[in-house]
XYZ file of C-alpha atoms in Angstrom:
679
model
C 4.515 94.203 76.364
C 4.226 90.902 78.341
C 2.466 90.557 81.745
C 2.893 87.314 83.865
C 1.047 86.571 87.173
C 1.697 83.143 88.738
C 0.842 81.385 91.953
C 4.563 80.281 92.259
C 7.879 81.972 91.628
C 8.915 81.830 88.125
C 12.341 81.965 86.539
C 13.368 84.436 83.706
C 10.809 83.721 80.958
C 11.940 83.734 77.449
C 10.197 84.782 74.078
C 11.032 82.996 70.940
C 10.252 84.318 67.554
C 8.602 82.607 64.719
C 11.896 81.523 63.437
C 12.833 79.981 66.714
C 15.448 82.722 67.698
C 15.207 84.221 71.120
C 13.627 87.588 71.158
C 15.587 90.559 73.264
C 13.393 91.524 76.193
C 14.010 93.610 79.074
C 12.272 93.746 82.548
C 11.571 97.189 83.890
C 11.221 95.958 87.474
C 14.359 93.930 87.176
C 15.703 90.297 86.557
C 15.264 87.409 89.091
C 12.613 85.278 90.539
C 9.149 86.500 91.483
C 5.471 85.710 91.088
C 4.755 88.755 88.769
C 6.973 89.310 85.711
C 6.886 92.245 83.116
C 8.583 91.990 79.867
C 9.116 94.506 76.871
C 10.037 92.694 73.827
C 11.331 94.210 70.558
C 9.778 92.093 67.861
C 10.960 92.193 64.121
C 8.755 89.326 62.449
C 5.333 88.752 61.833
C 3.794 85.583 63.035
C 3.363 83.649 66.233
C 5.690 84.029 69.171
C 6.245 81.467 71.996
C 6.517 82.291 75.649
C 8.445 79.884 77.852
C 8.018 80.174 81.579
C 9.647 77.971 84.203
C 8.656 77.728 88.025
C 10.992 77.782 91.041
C 9.786 74.355 92.444
C 8.129 71.175 91.292
C 4.740 72.355 92.645
C 1.894 73.092 90.156
C 1.550 76.753 89.118
C -1.345 78.673 87.700
C -0.398 81.611 85.295
C -2.303 84.592 83.962
C -0.626 85.873 80.821
C -1.439 88.824 78.666
C 0.263 90.778 75.989
C -0.031 94.021 74.315
C 1.345 94.777 70.712
C 2.186 98.288 71.232
C 2.777 99.335 67.526
C 0.533 97.289 65.692
C -2.706 97.376 68.068
C -5.683 99.053 67.027
C -7.051 99.418 70.537
C -5.277 102.497 71.593
C -7.396 105.343 72.826
C -6.806 108.607 71.160
C -5.514 111.571 72.974
C -6.141 114.868 71.005
C -4.961 118.401 71.101
C -7.806 119.438 73.377
C -7.107 116.457 75.728
C -3.640 117.772 76.081
C -4.619 121.440 77.458
C -2.411 122.107 80.471
C -5.367 124.333 81.836
C -7.724 121.454 81.999
C -6.418 118.242 80.742
C -8.638 115.403 80.028
C -8.702 112.569 82.534
C -9.242 109.061 81.127
C -10.682 106.340 83.296
C -9.847 102.877 82.862
C -9.713 99.354 84.715
C -6.693 96.979 84.392
C -7.862 93.212 84.762
C -5.699 90.956 86.786
C -2.530 90.232 84.800
C -3.354 92.759 82.138
C -0.282 93.926 80.265
C -1.758 97.636 80.238
C -4.020 99.967 78.286
C -2.633 101.979 75.345
C -3.277 105.691 74.339
C -2.209 107.273 71.312
C -0.969 110.957 71.697
C -1.440 113.124 68.578
C -0.130 116.541 68.145
C 3.152 116.058 69.847
C 6.701 116.227 68.250
C 10.247 115.638 69.464
C 11.170 118.438 71.761
C 7.822 118.936 73.319
C 7.500 118.526 77.031
C 4.547 116.123 78.157
C 3.365 115.811 81.610
C 1.645 112.567 82.562
C -0.414 111.807 85.897
C -1.984 108.877 87.426
C -3.950 109.464 90.382
C -3.995 105.748 91.791
C -0.855 104.448 93.553
C 0.607 101.670 91.674
C -0.536 102.558 88.068
C 2.459 104.053 86.008
C 2.379 105.950 82.931
C 4.871 104.931 80.491
C 5.748 106.807 77.142
C 6.927 105.233 74.046
C 8.133 106.838 70.658
C 6.970 105.705 67.109
C 9.488 102.741 67.191
C 8.262 101.431 70.511
C 11.504 102.630 72.522
C 10.620 103.982 75.798
C 11.057 107.761 75.751
C 11.163 108.762 79.548
C 12.415 107.093 82.806
C 11.570 107.281 86.393
C 13.945 110.088 86.948
C 12.044 112.362 84.225
C 8.417 111.748 85.328
C 6.095 113.363 85.592
C 7.474 115.890 82.981
C 9.439 114.511 80.211
C 10.966 115.960 77.101
C 10.051 113.842 74.180
C 12.600 112.338 71.956
C 12.365 109.908 68.891
C 9.821 109.870 66.038
C 6.186 110.294 66.284
C 3.528 108.839 66.970
C 3.882 108.707 70.841
C 2.128 106.181 72.997
C 1.318 106.071 76.693
C 0.443 102.873 78.447
C -1.031 102.645 81.919
C 0.620 99.741 83.468
C 0.632 97.979 86.688
C 4.006 96.117 86.913
C 2.751 93.467 89.453
C -0.183 92.476 87.383
C -2.692 93.259 90.148
C -6.230 94.466 89.110
C -6.626 98.053 89.370
C -9.097 100.884 88.263
C -7.333 104.204 87.371
C -7.576 107.793 86.105
C -4.818 109.044 83.835
C -4.141 112.228 82.067
C -1.344 113.829 79.877
C -0.681 117.488 79.217
C 1.596 119.391 76.951
C 3.854 121.812 79.141
C 5.759 123.387 75.961
C 3.301 125.409 73.942
C 0.768 124.892 76.737
C -3.151 125.355 75.951
C -6.005 126.562 78.400
C -3.885 128.819 80.597
C -5.243 132.164 81.850
C -2.849 135.186 80.538
C -1.840 137.449 83.306
C -0.185 141.000 82.860
C 1.901 142.634 85.422
C -0.343 144.067 88.009
C -0.317 147.705 89.706
C -0.602 147.998 93.578
C -3.784 147.865 95.005
C -5.221 145.372 92.380
C -6.748 142.339 93.859
C -6.062 139.198 91.523
C -8.987 137.453 89.856
C -9.893 134.151 91.865
C -12.616 132.987 89.389
C -10.550 130.681 87.244
C -10.096 126.936 87.768
C -7.440 126.365 85.175
C -4.470 124.662 86.307
C -1.919 127.143 84.808
C -1.199 130.654 84.242
C 0.592 132.313 81.280
C 2.768 135.146 82.715
C 3.300 137.656 80.162
C 6.613 139.638 80.844
C 6.911 143.066 79.180
C 10.495 143.983 80.118
C 13.496 142.473 81.740
C 13.194 143.028 85.522
C 12.860 141.172 88.672
C 9.303 139.772 89.140
C 7.330 138.239 92.041
C 4.565 135.592 91.421
C 2.556 133.496 93.786
C -0.976 131.780 93.547
C -3.462 133.201 95.779
C -6.376 130.997 97.261
C -8.220 132.100 100.273
C -8.926 128.501 101.746
C -5.360 127.112 101.300
C -1.953 126.872 99.827
C -1.170 125.762 96.065
C 2.257 124.394 95.099
C 3.473 124.917 91.576
C 6.241 125.695 89.173
C 7.384 128.336 86.710
C 8.375 127.024 83.189
C 9.796 128.777 80.131
C 7.865 128.636 77.001
C 9.666 125.456 75.889
C 8.477 123.784 79.123
C 11.929 123.977 80.596
C 11.517 124.543 84.504
C 12.971 127.992 85.611
C 15.927 127.789 87.992
C 17.614 130.362 90.291
C 15.240 131.979 92.820
C 12.104 131.368 90.647
C 10.946 128.298 92.746
C 10.835 130.694 95.653
C 8.531 132.947 93.404
C 10.937 135.672 92.758
C 13.437 136.154 90.117
C 14.645 137.862 87.054
C 12.663 137.424 83.853
C 13.213 138.477 80.325
C 10.434 139.562 78.026
C 8.223 136.648 76.699
C 5.598 134.284 78.064
C 6.153 131.995 81.071
C 3.946 129.298 82.328
C 3.135 128.734 86.041
C 1.432 125.272 86.478
C 0.210 123.682 89.359
C 2.326 120.781 90.708
C 1.716 117.540 89.276
C -0.093 114.725 91.058
C -2.246 117.339 93.054
C -5.867 116.968 93.413
C -7.965 119.532 91.719
C -7.409 122.794 93.467
C -10.421 124.525 92.161
C -10.452 128.300 91.579
C -7.294 130.538 92.552
C -5.703 133.766 91.475
C -2.358 134.795 90.719
C -0.192 137.904 92.073
C 2.220 139.005 89.224
C 4.103 142.101 89.624
C 7.412 143.607 88.486
C 9.870 144.647 91.418
C 10.035 147.884 89.683
C 6.218 148.540 89.637
C 5.332 151.911 90.920
C 1.635 152.221 89.731
C -0.537 152.617 92.770
C 2.179 153.547 95.132
C 1.246 156.257 97.692
C 3.719 158.686 99.201
C 4.832 158.103 103.015
C 7.011 159.721 105.449
C 10.007 158.258 107.168
C 9.346 160.003 110.462
C 6.551 157.833 111.612
C 6.986 157.969 115.455
C 6.200 161.578 115.307
C 4.263 162.081 111.939
C 2.194 158.964 112.543
C 2.098 155.667 110.681
C 0.792 155.105 107.086
C -2.620 153.585 107.487
C -5.065 151.741 105.110
C -7.154 148.834 104.790
C -6.406 145.726 102.711
C -9.158 144.562 100.237
C -9.562 141.131 98.639
C -7.172 138.132 99.056
C -3.820 138.775 97.496
C -3.992 142.582 97.384
C -0.631 144.185 98.059
C 0.071 147.937 98.656
C 2.912 150.218 98.037
C 4.488 153.111 100.075
C 7.291 155.505 98.582
C 9.668 156.496 101.044
C 11.592 159.971 100.891
C 14.689 158.226 102.590
C 18.117 158.747 100.931
C 20.426 155.785 99.927
C 22.855 154.914 102.845
C 20.303 155.439 105.623
C 18.518 152.959 107.853
C 14.837 152.848 108.751
C 12.618 151.238 111.532
C 9.489 149.379 110.347
C 7.071 149.556 113.382
C 3.898 147.467 112.932
C 1.021 149.585 114.695
C -2.259 148.283 113.561
C -5.388 149.644 115.249
C -7.320 147.566 117.831
C -9.387 145.843 115.182
C -6.838 145.607 112.587
C -3.816 143.326 111.807
C -0.135 143.709 111.196
C 1.260 144.128 107.677
C 4.256 142.077 106.208
C 6.228 142.639 103.426
C 9.599 143.684 101.766
C 11.577 147.005 101.046
C 12.625 147.418 97.516
C 14.967 150.040 95.800
C 13.993 151.716 92.534
C 15.565 148.950 90.401
C 13.661 146.211 92.322
C 16.381 144.846 94.603
C 15.297 143.797 98.066
C 16.722 145.804 100.928
C 14.981 143.857 103.566
C 11.907 141.778 104.467
C 9.603 142.328 107.559
C 7.254 140.510 109.392
C 4.640 141.446 112.262
C 7.410 142.659 114.628
C 9.675 145.615 114.494
C 12.424 145.432 111.691
C 15.713 147.336 111.104
C 16.181 147.887 107.370
C 19.625 149.265 105.888
C 18.897 151.019 102.492
C 21.879 150.638 100.262
C 20.375 150.745 96.833
C 18.906 153.212 94.578
C 16.457 155.593 95.803
C 13.489 156.012 95.830
C 12.849 152.951 98.024
C 9.364 151.425 98.201
C 7.604 149.365 101.043
C 5.494 146.416 99.566
C 2.823 145.324 102.164
C 0.507 142.552 102.126
C -1.986 141.652 105.180
C -5.210 140.331 106.211
C -8.120 140.871 103.691
C -10.554 143.619 104.988
C -8.256 144.447 108.118
C -6.722 147.761 108.683
C -2.977 148.263 109.116
C -0.747 150.900 110.539
C 3.043 150.928 109.721
C 5.342 153.644 111.039
C 8.476 153.839 109.035
C 11.210 155.897 111.031
C 14.848 156.860 110.013
C 17.221 155.423 112.440
C 19.022 158.829 112.772
C 15.857 160.579 113.713
C 15.521 160.626 117.441
C 12.126 162.367 117.617
C 9.553 160.175 118.921
C 12.348 157.795 120.659
C 12.491 157.919 124.571
C 15.687 159.945 125.665
C 18.026 157.504 127.286
C 20.369 159.493 129.580
C 23.685 158.179 130.940
C 24.052 157.256 134.504
C 26.899 156.812 136.868
C 27.949 153.531 138.417
C 25.010 153.281 140.830
C 21.548 151.940 141.345
C 20.076 154.538 139.024
C 18.808 154.074 135.437
C 18.553 156.310 132.499
C 15.302 155.314 130.785
C 12.046 153.115 131.495
C 9.977 151.647 128.719
C 6.766 149.477 128.994
C 5.235 146.927 126.878
C 1.612 145.832 126.818
C 0.286 142.331 126.556
C 0.515 140.527 123.203
C 3.009 143.159 122.061
C 5.440 142.311 119.259
C 6.232 145.951 119.168
C 9.765 147.291 119.896
C 10.686 150.565 121.865
C 12.846 153.215 120.291
C 15.446 154.979 122.470
C 17.797 157.949 121.559
C 21.388 158.526 122.710
C 22.090 162.200 122.074
C 25.097 163.080 120.231
C 26.421 165.106 123.360
C 25.505 162.623 126.046
C 27.543 159.687 125.466
C 31.339 158.768 125.725
C 33.462 156.870 123.293
C 32.821 153.752 125.371
C 30.093 152.659 127.530
C 28.523 149.575 129.058
C 24.827 148.893 128.659
C 22.621 146.814 130.830
C 18.971 146.452 131.176
C 16.311 144.537 133.208
C 12.579 144.045 133.302
C 10.738 144.852 136.751
C 11.235 141.263 138.043
C 14.903 141.445 137.207
C 14.676 138.118 135.017
C 16.586 137.259 132.048
C 13.569 136.850 129.550
C 15.481 136.937 126.127
C 14.627 140.466 125.538
C 17.103 142.040 122.709
C 18.656 145.435 122.616
C 20.150 146.879 119.451
C 22.112 150.101 119.197
C 22.231 151.572 115.705
C 24.014 154.417 113.833
C 22.326 156.620 111.264
C 22.857 154.093 108.453
C 21.060 151.465 110.348
C 24.167 149.616 111.147
C 24.193 147.652 114.337
C 27.014 149.160 116.516
C 26.183 146.580 119.385
C 23.579 143.978 120.105
C 22.563 142.647 123.565
C 20.424 139.772 124.561
C 19.308 139.156 128.043
C 19.940 135.333 128.279
C 22.697 135.035 131.069
C 23.151 138.742 131.176
C 22.296 141.880 129.062
C 25.405 143.766 130.002
C 27.953 144.448 127.383
C 30.298 147.007 126.340
C 29.738 149.465 123.379
C 32.078 151.517 121.328
C 30.535 154.858 120.114
C 31.900 157.824 118.266
C 31.888 161.205 119.775
C 29.403 163.892 118.483
C 27.359 161.251 116.618
C 23.642 160.530 117.809
C 22.398 156.918 118.100
C 19.323 155.270 118.433
C 18.402 152.063 120.232
C 15.816 149.292 119.818
C 14.411 147.397 122.660
C 12.662 144.128 121.358
C 10.583 142.082 123.879
C 10.469 138.435 123.675
C 7.501 137.696 126.030
C 4.553 138.956 124.116
C 2.056 136.981 126.457
C 2.348 139.205 129.412
C 2.869 143.041 129.940
C 6.313 143.963 131.055
C 8.390 147.196 131.624
C 12.147 147.418 131.430
C 14.946 149.857 133.038
C 17.867 150.697 131.129
C 21.415 151.844 132.189
C 24.402 152.825 130.280
C 27.707 153.941 131.973
C 30.753 155.632 130.902
C 34.070 153.273 130.976
C 36.220 155.517 128.628
C 39.456 156.729 129.909
C 37.830 159.573 131.723
C 35.212 157.334 133.502
C 35.029 157.794 137.370
C 36.023 154.272 138.574
C 37.231 152.816 141.859
C 40.960 152.278 142.148
C 42.316 149.155 143.736
C 44.137 149.564 146.904
C 46.827 147.077 145.547
C 47.752 145.028 142.544
C 50.096 142.704 144.428
C 49.245 139.079 144.330
C 47.106 137.760 147.313
C 46.801 141.501 148.729
C 43.225 142.479 149.772
C 40.686 143.312 147.115
C 38.219 145.820 146.629
C 34.973 145.008 148.179
C 31.426 146.642 147.706
C 27.582 145.331 147.554
C 25.414 145.650 144.574
C 22.015 146.440 145.881
C 19.741 146.247 142.747
C 19.294 144.228 139.426
C 21.088 147.294 137.561
C 23.570 148.243 140.248
C 27.036 148.137 138.730
C 30.654 149.225 139.596
C 33.723 149.636 137.664
C 37.437 149.267 138.817
C 40.308 150.813 136.893
C 43.785 149.574 136.780
C 46.066 152.362 135.080
C 49.667 152.691 134.444
C 50.195 149.043 133.192
C 52.858 147.888 130.886
C 51.784 145.969 127.849
C 53.973 143.050 129.064
C 52.288 143.017 132.448
C 50.356 139.808 133.173
C 47.016 140.512 135.225
C 44.876 137.971 136.879
C 41.460 139.592 137.474
C 38.277 138.357 139.067
C 35.411 138.835 141.563
C 34.412 136.696 144.495
C 31.921 135.303 144.189
C 31.624 135.068 140.451
C 28.493 134.370 138.445
C 26.247 131.829 140.106
C 24.351 129.921 137.559
C 21.497 128.882 140.177
C 21.580 132.120 142.384
C 22.763 135.728 142.759
C 26.153 136.549 141.713
C 28.406 139.032 139.969
C 29.223 139.085 136.179
C 32.714 140.917 135.616
C 33.664 141.979 132.242
C 37.285 143.177 131.577
C 37.869 146.090 129.018
C 41.265 147.204 127.589
C 42.498 150.596 126.875
C 40.568 150.845 123.926
C 37.143 149.713 125.344
C 37.376 146.316 123.798
C 35.873 143.522 125.806
C 38.712 141.124 126.132
C 37.158 138.720 128.847
C 33.866 138.070 130.585
C 34.100 136.058 133.904
C 31.270 133.580 134.079
C 33.019 131.253 136.545
C 36.770 131.210 136.182
C 38.750 134.627 136.491
C 40.098 136.547 133.632
C 43.589 136.633 132.340
C 44.779 139.938 130.866
C 47.945 141.144 128.996
C 48.914 143.541 126.247
C 47.277 146.711 127.453
C 48.263 149.889 129.239
C 45.022 149.871 131.430
C 42.089 147.593 132.266
C 38.700 148.492 133.508
C 36.891 145.840 135.217
C 32.870 146.407 135.250
C 30.968 144.337 137.744
C 27.297 143.770 137.078
C 24.668 142.185 139.333
C 23.524 138.889 138.042
C 20.401 136.945 139.372
C 19.477 139.835 141.835
C 16.903 138.402 144.551
C 16.229 141.516 146.660
C 19.323 141.021 148.862
C 22.678 142.891 148.437
C 25.222 140.807 146.479
C 28.510 141.260 148.199
C 31.835 140.914 146.112
C 35.459 141.380 146.353
C 37.630 142.266 143.270
C 40.955 140.993 142.907
C 43.346 142.790 140.686
C 46.771 140.724 140.803
C 49.690 141.426 138.716
C 51.224 137.906 138.284
C 54.123 138.917 136.112
C 56.119 141.524 134.392
C 58.661 141.700 131.394
C 61.252 140.645 134.126
C 59.430 137.504 135.182
C 56.822 136.371 137.767
C 55.797 138.469 140.618
C 57.887 138.276 143.769
C 54.940 136.929 145.532
C 55.238 133.924 143.338
C 58.928 133.527 143.106
C 59.118 133.437 146.729
C 57.573 130.067 146.587
C 59.606 127.827 144.425
C 58.506 124.237 143.647
C 60.512 121.624 142.233
C 59.012 119.327 139.651
C 60.468 116.451 141.401
C 58.168 116.943 144.460
C 57.801 119.001 147.385
C 56.756 118.489 151.153
C 53.242 119.217 152.315
C 52.394 122.894 152.317
C 49.426 124.567 154.250
C 48.063 127.927 154.969
C 44.917 130.097 155.401
C 43.288 132.159 152.751
C 41.587 135.119 154.258
C 40.312 138.499 152.764
C 43.864 139.787 153.554
C 45.608 136.923 152.067
C 43.257 135.571 149.410
C 45.546 133.789 147.051
C 48.897 131.565 147.026
C 51.213 131.807 144.065
C 54.027 129.573 143.305
C 56.597 128.922 140.491
C 57.000 125.527 139.272
C 60.217 124.460 137.575
C 58.473 122.723 134.578
C 60.311 120.730 131.947
C 58.916 119.569 128.423
C 56.831 116.546 128.431
C 56.265 116.629 132.336
C 52.844 116.769 134.255
C 51.915 118.450 137.308
C 49.268 117.555 139.966
C 48.269 118.724 143.452
C 46.288 116.865 146.096
C 45.348 118.189 149.448
C 42.422 118.781 151.896
C 40.384 121.768 153.129
C 39.472 122.696 156.794
C 36.528 124.645 155.543
C 33.301 123.926 157.286
C 31.212 124.981 154.379
C 33.109 122.483 152.143
C 34.341 125.139 149.724
C 37.684 124.171 148.185
C 40.270 126.352 146.838
C 40.607 126.197 143.056
C 44.172 126.028 141.371
C 45.386 126.635 137.669
C 48.576 125.718 136.044
C 49.516 128.940 134.095
C 52.012 129.522 131.287
C 53.860 132.932 130.827
C 54.154 132.365 127.018
C 50.435 131.951 126.644
C 49.080 133.920 129.447
C 45.450 134.379 127.790
C 45.234 130.506 127.812
C 45.073 128.866 131.009
C 44.718 125.196 131.902
C 42.489 124.417 134.955
C 43.341 121.573 137.131
C 41.005 119.821 139.709
C 40.046 121.443 143.043
C 42.552 120.902 145.947
C 40.986 118.328 148.010
């Protein structure tokens, strides 16, 4: 190994053998000009070698040159078996002088196939591994862990490729067949891991094939690490996340390389099928009460066995005492398969695996917990949510305290709901605060979900004679809040308003919405599937103030359109139900007019449209006044392929409101193309 440090750039240097031939050398940094050059040269003859160095300019240059005969030197420090212990490898300290070619370490007790971990704690110092022939064994892509190849004995050099002076600390440890690791057997629940050992590795002894979880425990910080097989190969799959299937044998968990001393720590190691230490729990926690207990030392995990059958669902409600803390964890089946994970807020979990199921909990040391597990089919303990009509009433009220991440459970009795309902909810301020409502069946399946962002209103299809529960999840834990909830029938038997006319431009159906939860429905019956309807409310949803949100349902109760700004186009059903909700209510009535225009049938466009034919070649100025009795104008344009159409005009409205227009195609009725407003 040759190191050159110069005061001027030098060209590619050359080494000549005693017989004058050029020695083959390589530069680990790369060829080219530079003031610092490192060479690795394979020598085959004993004797004196000559180094030739040229400079880039004619200016004087000062050189510092050193070399290390890697195989023949007797200056290598010995690294013995005890020094290679992975649990506490020996740290060797050294100092590289300016221009030093590096220090040498001879490593004993290693053979081809072993995995060697090398570490240097100072930036700039690189450990390089060579075999007994002087060939470099590991590359940059394989450090810090390298599987050795070639003959022994192996050597490690501590090098600084720029030749700068440097003090350093270096270590080497054997990852295959490791020494100095604390052996850990699978633990029962309720056992706190031993936190006393400072060894940088643990041997995990696996007695049977199963899913296992493992993670280090250190009360005052986190520790990164990797799980390795006995031969030093890193374990793949989900093992880097701390949970994976393992076959019988010993595995090594080691602190990540290039980490400063981490001090004492413990290790959680548990089979996902573990049942030792589990306590029986109920699944009617909202009536029977939550499971309670207190966590012991750091890393302690507790276990609850549930009586719940497979195919059911459960709610997990964190209900710690005032001086306690929430518990987190996961639900496992009898074979160790994860059903769900849960945090400090309420979680819904579908149990699809093999019973019995277990809840694995972890929490804050020395803090009490309370966890209520409640079957989603069990309505006891849930607030009864009654159905209401299309008026200002609501069917349930729930309150949420300050700093609550808890959710409220509501029940929809089997004999008190229809096949199709619209659901709406609001807090007392009538604000959209991101709260979430889930309606679930007995198996924990989400039938419908609502989030109060622009609106909480949504249609929900239910099965007759089946009970449901709902979960209201608040999103503003920093303030106390209360919610009012309403659900209303929109099935074929619903009592809805009937429009006075479905002719285009005829007077609509008008009413006022007088609360944040007020709603109305308008039913259009007797339609043909080929009819084309244009449905909307005036005013529509106003992003910056009060308005009306309109939803259109077909004969099956499916939501086919929601009107935020533009109106809805509907076809393909024998009836339609428009549901109108208050949006952005601000303590003043919201007046709206609902238009239910039949624009076309199987025979063509409606008479109100065909009465106004327009040639694509142009037409004279037309004018009129839009009123509540005549609130739309429809015309039929004789379009040809590859033609365009535009309208310009003015409005006499003193409010500067402009009428909108749309160019609609009968062949694609549910798709419309908005133009610009008529000026």
